[in-house]
GROMACS .gro file of C-alpha atoms in nm:
model
  266
    1UNK     CA    1   3.768  -2.828  -3.395
    2UNK     CA    2   3.533  -2.680  -3.038
    3UNK     CA    3   3.577  -2.319  -2.917
    4UNK     CA    4   3.590  -2.344  -2.516
    5UNK     CA    5   3.461  -2.068  -2.266
    6UNK     CA    6   3.228  -1.833  -2.374
    7UNK     CA    7   2.858  -1.773  -2.290
    8UNK     CA    8   2.643  -2.034  -2.288
    9UNK     CA    9   2.409  -2.069  -2.548
   10UNK     CA   10   2.005  -2.171  -2.527
   11UNK     CA   11   1.975  -2.469  -2.794
   12UNK     CA   12   1.614  -2.387  -2.930
   13UNK     CA   13   1.665  -1.906  -2.960
   14UNK     CA   14   2.010  -1.910  -2.928
   15UNK     CA   15   2.055  -1.644  -2.638
   16UNK     CA   16   2.314  -1.650  -2.413
   17UNK     CA   17   2.155  -1.817  -2.117
   18UNK     CA   18   2.390  -1.557  -1.889
   19UNK     CA   19   2.280  -1.258  -2.033
   20UNK     CA   20   2.316  -0.997  -1.741
   21UNK     CA   21   1.968  -0.861  -1.849
   22UNK     CA   22   1.780  -1.176  -1.897
   23UNK     CA   23   1.909  -1.264  -1.520
   24UNK     CA   24   1.809  -0.959  -1.375
   25UNK     CA   25   1.478  -0.916  -1.484
   26UNK     CA   26   1.402  -1.331  -1.351
   27UNK     CA   27   1.546  -1.248  -1.020
   28UNK     CA   28   1.316  -0.905  -1.037
   29UNK     CA   29   0.976  -1.163  -1.185
   30UNK     CA   30   1.116  -1.351  -0.895
   31UNK     CA   31   1.161  -1.086  -0.585
   32UNK     CA   32   0.817  -0.921  -0.704
   33UNK     CA   33   0.651  -1.246  -0.690
   34UNK     CA   34   0.778  -1.311  -0.324
   35UNK     CA   35   0.735  -0.966  -0.203
   36UNK     CA   36   0.358  -0.975  -0.309
   37UNK     CA   37   0.308  -1.327  -0.192
   38UNK     CA   38   0.430  -1.190   0.145
   39UNK     CA   39   0.210  -0.857   0.098
   40UNK     CA   40  -0.104  -1.086   0.097
   41UNK     CA   41   0.009  -1.347   0.375
   42UNK     CA   42   0.015  -1.017   0.610
   43UNK     CA   43  -0.243  -0.937   0.530
   44UNK     CA   44  -0.420  -1.186   0.576
   45UNK     CA   45  -0.208  -1.242   0.928
   46UNK     CA   46  -0.250  -0.924   1.007
   47UNK     CA   47  -0.645  -0.861   0.958
   48UNK     CA   48  -0.745  -1.235   1.156
   49UNK     CA   49  -0.472  -1.014   1.413
   50UNK     CA   50  -0.622  -0.701   1.502
   51UNK     CA   51  -0.984  -0.848   1.338
   52UNK     CA   52  -1.016  -1.070   1.723
   53UNK     CA   53  -1.020  -0.738   1.885
   54UNK     CA   54  -1.241  -0.587   1.638
   55UNK     CA   55  -1.004  -0.348   1.428
   56UNK     CA   56  -0.945  -0.318   1.129
   57UNK     CA   57  -0.583  -0.370   0.980
   58UNK     CA   58  -0.599  -0.080   0.725
   59UNK     CA   59  -0.813   0.152   0.907
   60UNK     CA   60  -0.469   0.084   1.106
   61UNK     CA   61  -0.310   0.257   0.828
   62UNK     CA   62  -0.092  -0.019   0.820
   63UNK     CA   63   0.142  -0.044   0.468
   64UNK     CA   64   0.273  -0.229   0.239
   65UNK     CA   65   0.636  -0.280   0.414
   66UNK     CA   66   0.512  -0.402   0.738
   67UNK     CA   67   0.218  -0.647   0.604
   68UNK     CA   68   0.574  -0.781   0.463
   69UNK     CA   69   0.718  -0.800   0.763
   70UNK     CA   70   0.449  -0.919   0.915
   71UNK     CA   71   0.403  -1.194   0.692
   72UNK     CA   72   0.753  -1.341   0.923
   73UNK     CA   73   0.552  -1.443   1.192
   74UNK     CA   74   0.366  -1.735   0.992
   75UNK     CA   75   0.756  -1.903   0.976
   76UNK     CA   76   0.640  -2.068   1.316
   77UNK     CA   77   0.966  -2.365   1.385
   78UNK     CA   78   0.723  -2.666   1.243
   79UNK     CA   79   0.715  -2.451   0.901
   80UNK     CA   80   1.113  -2.378   0.892
   81UNK     CA   81   1.207  -2.721   0.940
   82UNK     CA   82   0.903  -2.864   0.704
   83UNK     CA   83   1.048  -2.585   0.437
   84UNK     CA   84   1.452  -2.651   0.457
   85UNK     CA   85   1.388  -3.024   0.424
   86UNK     CA   86   1.158  -2.994   0.140
   87UNK     CA   87   1.422  -2.752  -0.039
   88UNK     CA   88   1.732  -3.000   0.045
   89UNK     CA   89   1.564  -3.254  -0.092
   90UNK     CA   90   1.451  -3.108  -0.406
   91UNK     CA   91   1.787  -2.967  -0.426
   92UNK     CA   92   2.001  -3.276  -0.431
   93UNK     CA   93   2.102  -3.429  -0.712
   94UNK     CA   94   2.243  -3.792  -0.593
   95UNK     CA   95   2.183  -4.117  -0.862
   96UNK     CA   96   1.852  -4.388  -0.829
   97UNK     CA   97   1.899  -4.556  -0.456
   98UNK     CA   98   1.669  -4.839  -0.367
   99UNK     CA   99   1.504  -4.541  -0.151
  100UNK     CA  100   1.462  -4.295  -0.461
  101UNK     CA  101   1.322  -4.590  -0.635
  102UNK     CA  102   1.083  -4.726  -0.317
  103UNK     CA  103   0.909  -4.341  -0.336
  104UNK     CA  104   0.912  -4.351  -0.671
  105UNK     CA  105   0.645  -4.667  -0.668
  106UNK     CA  106   0.519  -4.560  -0.386
  107UNK     CA  107   0.392  -4.225  -0.547
  108UNK     CA  108   0.350  -4.457  -0.868
  109UNK     CA  109   0.105  -4.701  -0.630
  110UNK     CA  110  -0.072  -4.391  -0.436
  111UNK     CA  111  -0.139  -4.240  -0.790
  112UNK     CA  112  -0.369  -4.588  -0.909
  113UNK     CA  113  -0.608  -4.387  -0.617
  114UNK     CA  114  -0.556  -4.019  -0.647
  115UNK     CA  115  -0.972  -4.065  -0.687
  116UNK     CA  116  -0.987  -4.202  -0.326
  117UNK     CA  117  -0.768  -3.909  -0.244
  118UNK     CA  118  -0.990  -3.668  -0.389
  119UNK     CA  119  -1.314  -3.860  -0.218
  120UNK     CA  120  -1.160  -3.719   0.124
  121UNK     CA  121  -1.083  -3.438   0.012
  122UNK     CA  122  -1.451  -3.344  -0.087
  123UNK     CA  123  -1.568  -3.533   0.245
  124UNK     CA  124  -1.338  -3.301   0.477
  125UNK     CA  125  -1.525  -2.997   0.286
  126UNK     CA  126  -1.861  -3.141   0.356
  127UNK     CA  127  -1.746  -3.143   0.744
  128UNK     CA  128  -1.572  -2.743   0.680
  129UNK     CA  129  -1.736  -2.678   1.125
  130UNK     CA  130  -1.613  -3.015   1.281
  131UNK     CA  131  -1.232  -2.999   1.101
  132UNK     CA  132  -1.177  -2.637   1.171
  133UNK     CA  133  -0.967  -2.552   1.320
  134UNK     CA  134  -0.808  -2.760   1.069
  135UNK     CA  135  -0.977  -2.675   0.757
  136UNK     CA  136  -0.644  -2.598   0.568
  137UNK     CA  137  -0.647  -2.979   0.553
  138UNK     CA  138  -0.926  -2.992   0.321
  139UNK     CA  139  -0.722  -2.784   0.040
  140UNK     CA  140  -0.434  -2.971   0.082
  141UNK     CA  141  -0.605  -3.314   0.036
  142UNK     CA  142  -0.797  -3.196  -0.290
  143UNK     CA  143  -0.479  -3.067  -0.422
  144UNK     CA  144  -0.249  -3.397  -0.313
  145UNK     CA  145  -0.543  -3.539  -0.507
  146UNK     CA  146  -0.488  -3.337  -0.840
  147UNK     CA  147  -0.135  -3.362  -0.862
  148UNK     CA  148  -0.157  -3.714  -0.811
  149UNK     CA  149  -0.338  -3.740  -1.091
  150UNK     CA  150  -0.122  -3.573  -1.279
  151UNK     CA  151   0.119  -3.860  -1.196
  152UNK     CA  152  -0.105  -4.126  -1.323
  153UNK     CA  153  -0.115  -4.019  -1.657
  154UNK     CA  154   0.252  -3.990  -1.660
  155UNK     CA  155   0.248  -4.311  -1.686
  156UNK     CA  156  -0.104  -4.403  -1.961
  157UNK     CA  157  -0.003  -4.473  -2.258
  158UNK     CA  158  -0.120  -4.179  -2.450
  159UNK     CA  159  -0.027  -3.857  -2.218
  160UNK     CA  160  -0.214  -3.577  -2.196
  161UNK     CA  161  -0.161  -3.244  -2.381
  162UNK     CA  162  -0.036  -3.018  -2.206
  163UNK     CA  163  -0.370  -2.757  -2.168
  164UNK     CA  164  -0.558  -3.096  -2.006
  165UNK     CA  165  -0.297  -3.067  -1.801
  166UNK     CA  166  -0.245  -2.701  -1.673
  167UNK     CA  167  -0.633  -2.671  -1.582
  168UNK     CA  168  -0.535  -2.923  -1.249
  169UNK     CA  169  -0.201  -2.803  -1.208
  170UNK     CA  170  -0.345  -2.419  -1.134
  171UNK     CA  171  -0.636  -2.594  -0.999
  172UNK     CA  172  -0.359  -2.700  -0.729
  173UNK     CA  173  -0.178  -2.411  -0.675
  174UNK     CA  174  -0.475  -2.249  -0.610
  175UNK     CA  175  -0.603  -2.493  -0.309
  176UNK     CA  176  -0.213  -2.451  -0.209
  177UNK     CA  177  -0.269  -2.078  -0.130
  178UNK     CA  178  -0.623  -2.157  -0.038
  179UNK     CA  179  -0.503  -2.392   0.239
  180UNK     CA  180  -0.191  -2.149   0.316
  181UNK     CA  181  -0.448  -1.847   0.318
  182UNK     CA  182  -0.645  -2.029   0.606
  183UNK     CA  183  -0.336  -2.143   0.814
  184UNK     CA  184  -0.256  -1.720   0.786
  185UNK     CA  185  -0.560  -1.643   0.940
  186UNK     CA  186  -0.564  -1.902   1.239
  187UNK     CA  187  -0.197  -1.804   1.263
  188UNK     CA  188  -0.346  -1.447   1.381
  189UNK     CA  189  -0.656  -1.535   1.535
  190UNK     CA  190  -0.377  -1.766   1.804
  191UNK     CA  191  -0.185  -1.473   1.866
  192UNK     CA  192  -0.410  -1.236   1.965
  193UNK     CA  193  -0.576  -1.441   2.173
  194UNK     CA  194  -0.222  -1.532   2.320
  195UNK     CA  195  -0.191  -1.164   2.356
  196UNK     CA  196  -0.543  -1.095   2.511
  197UNK     CA  197  -0.477  -1.303   2.804
  198UNK     CA  198  -0.154  -1.102   2.909
  199UNK     CA  199  -0.313  -0.810   2.855
  200UNK     CA  200  -0.134  -0.682   3.236
  201UNK     CA  201   0.143  -0.680   3.068
  202UNK     CA  202   0.098  -0.446   2.769
  203UNK     CA  203   0.213  -0.079   2.787
  204UNK     CA  204   0.040   0.155   3.043
  205UNK     CA  205  -0.144   0.428   2.958
  206UNK     CA  206  -0.333   0.703   3.220
  207UNK     CA  207  -0.602   0.879   3.042
  208UNK     CA  208  -0.664   1.257   3.174
  209UNK     CA  209  -1.028   1.358   3.042
  210UNK     CA  210  -1.231   1.759   3.120
  211UNK     CA  211  -1.535   1.522   3.098
  212UNK     CA  212  -1.610   1.191   3.260
  213UNK     CA  213  -1.638   0.906   3.047
  214UNK     CA  214  -1.811   0.619   3.036
  215UNK     CA  215  -1.485   0.308   3.030
  216UNK     CA  216  -1.540   0.004   3.205
  217UNK     CA  217  -1.300  -0.210   3.408
  218UNK     CA  218  -1.098   0.122   3.461
  219UNK     CA  219  -1.046   0.318   3.748
  220UNK     CA  220  -1.166   0.668   3.766
  221UNK     CA  221  -1.052   0.986   3.955
  222UNK     CA  222  -1.208   1.312   4.017
  223UNK     CA  223  -0.894   1.530   4.041
  224UNK     CA  224  -1.104   1.840   4.147
  225UNK     CA  225  -1.292   2.108   3.940
  226UNK     CA  226  -1.016   2.309   3.900
  227UNK     CA  227  -0.816   2.128   3.695
  228UNK     CA  228  -0.879   2.142   3.298
  229UNK     CA  229  -0.808   1.761   3.266
  230UNK     CA  230  -1.048   1.688   3.598
  231UNK     CA  231  -1.104   1.291   3.562
  232UNK     CA  232  -0.831   1.060   3.512
  233UNK     CA  233  -0.854   0.710   3.398
  234UNK     CA  234  -0.580   0.420   3.507
  235UNK     CA  235  -0.559  -0.028   3.396
  236UNK     CA  236  -0.559   0.090   3.063
  237UNK     CA  237  -0.321  -0.098   2.842
  238UNK     CA  238  -0.203  -0.032   2.465
  239UNK     CA  239  -0.263  -0.228   2.260
  240UNK     CA  240  -0.187  -0.030   1.933
  241UNK     CA  241  -0.106   0.347   1.705
  242UNK     CA  242  -0.303   0.364   1.445
  243UNK     CA  243  -0.344   0.678   1.229
  244UNK     CA  244  -0.629   0.820   1.373
  245UNK     CA  245  -0.459   0.806   1.713
  246UNK     CA  246  -0.437   0.526   2.032
  247UNK     CA  247  -0.669   0.228   2.084
  248UNK     CA  248  -0.668   0.073   2.466
  249UNK     CA  249  -0.829  -0.190   2.588
  250UNK     CA  250  -0.885  -0.213   2.997
  251UNK     CA  251  -0.654  -0.436   3.212
  252UNK     CA  252  -0.998  -0.659   3.293
  253UNK     CA  253  -1.137  -0.760   2.899
  254UNK     CA  254  -1.161  -1.095   2.857
  255UNK     CA  255  -0.991  -1.172   2.478
  256UNK     CA  256  -1.151  -1.022   2.189
  257UNK     CA  257  -1.536  -1.007   2.340
  258UNK     CA  258  -1.499  -0.552   2.371
  259UNK     CA  259  -1.324  -0.386   2.109
  260UNK     CA  260  -1.070  -0.129   2.196
  261UNK     CA  261  -1.052   0.236   2.292
  262UNK     CA  262  -1.010   0.505   2.084
  263UNK     CA  263  -0.777   0.829   2.203
  264UNK     CA  264  -0.759   1.086   1.857
  265UNK     CA  265  -0.366   1.182   1.850
  266UNK     CA  266  -0.518   1.556   1.853
   0.00000   0.00000   0.00000
């Protein structure tokens, strides 16, 4: 006689797989990994963005939450569509079909040429300067070659041991992380270039000073010796507010050729 209902138990440990504590630990672990990855990608994106203007993202006083939020800038339409398709296909539980068998056969055939894929990845690395800004394709190709090599080993009569399979799997993961890092850096620089081309649409800044400043590309007005702030400068645009003041750029500046100008808040 079998007993129905109750918590399901693991056949190995005998512990319940529906234990709230175990589920909570799993969720916390996954959430921590996702948050760390978002922080890392956000830091790469933000550093590349402000690096185009010769500024340091960490000197601006940007914190952990801001870096995590900045990582959402990487969710472009192609990334969202591709990720959604991959998740949907991976989550489907469908019986074997002609298409599934064809896909499996195609991967098995491609796995036989994993050394060719690895060689192509090495060639892309040798041509690194010539394949920019698509340098991320080099580590992706190497990772694909390693993963195809793992699939090829599954078809061998004597499969590799777990420790022998772990090395290429970890290497593929690191290569994919490198590719994502390159993509985040490129996206940051690209968005900075787009932003710099529309400098005239930034928030305008009026600067008053008691001394004459050496500013290029702005309009200087002398308001008279009797005023505390004698000189007025117009034609400035605010780039960002940092922990140590406001960083501005002149409307006539081109791209990221010159650093931003800082006004201490005090």
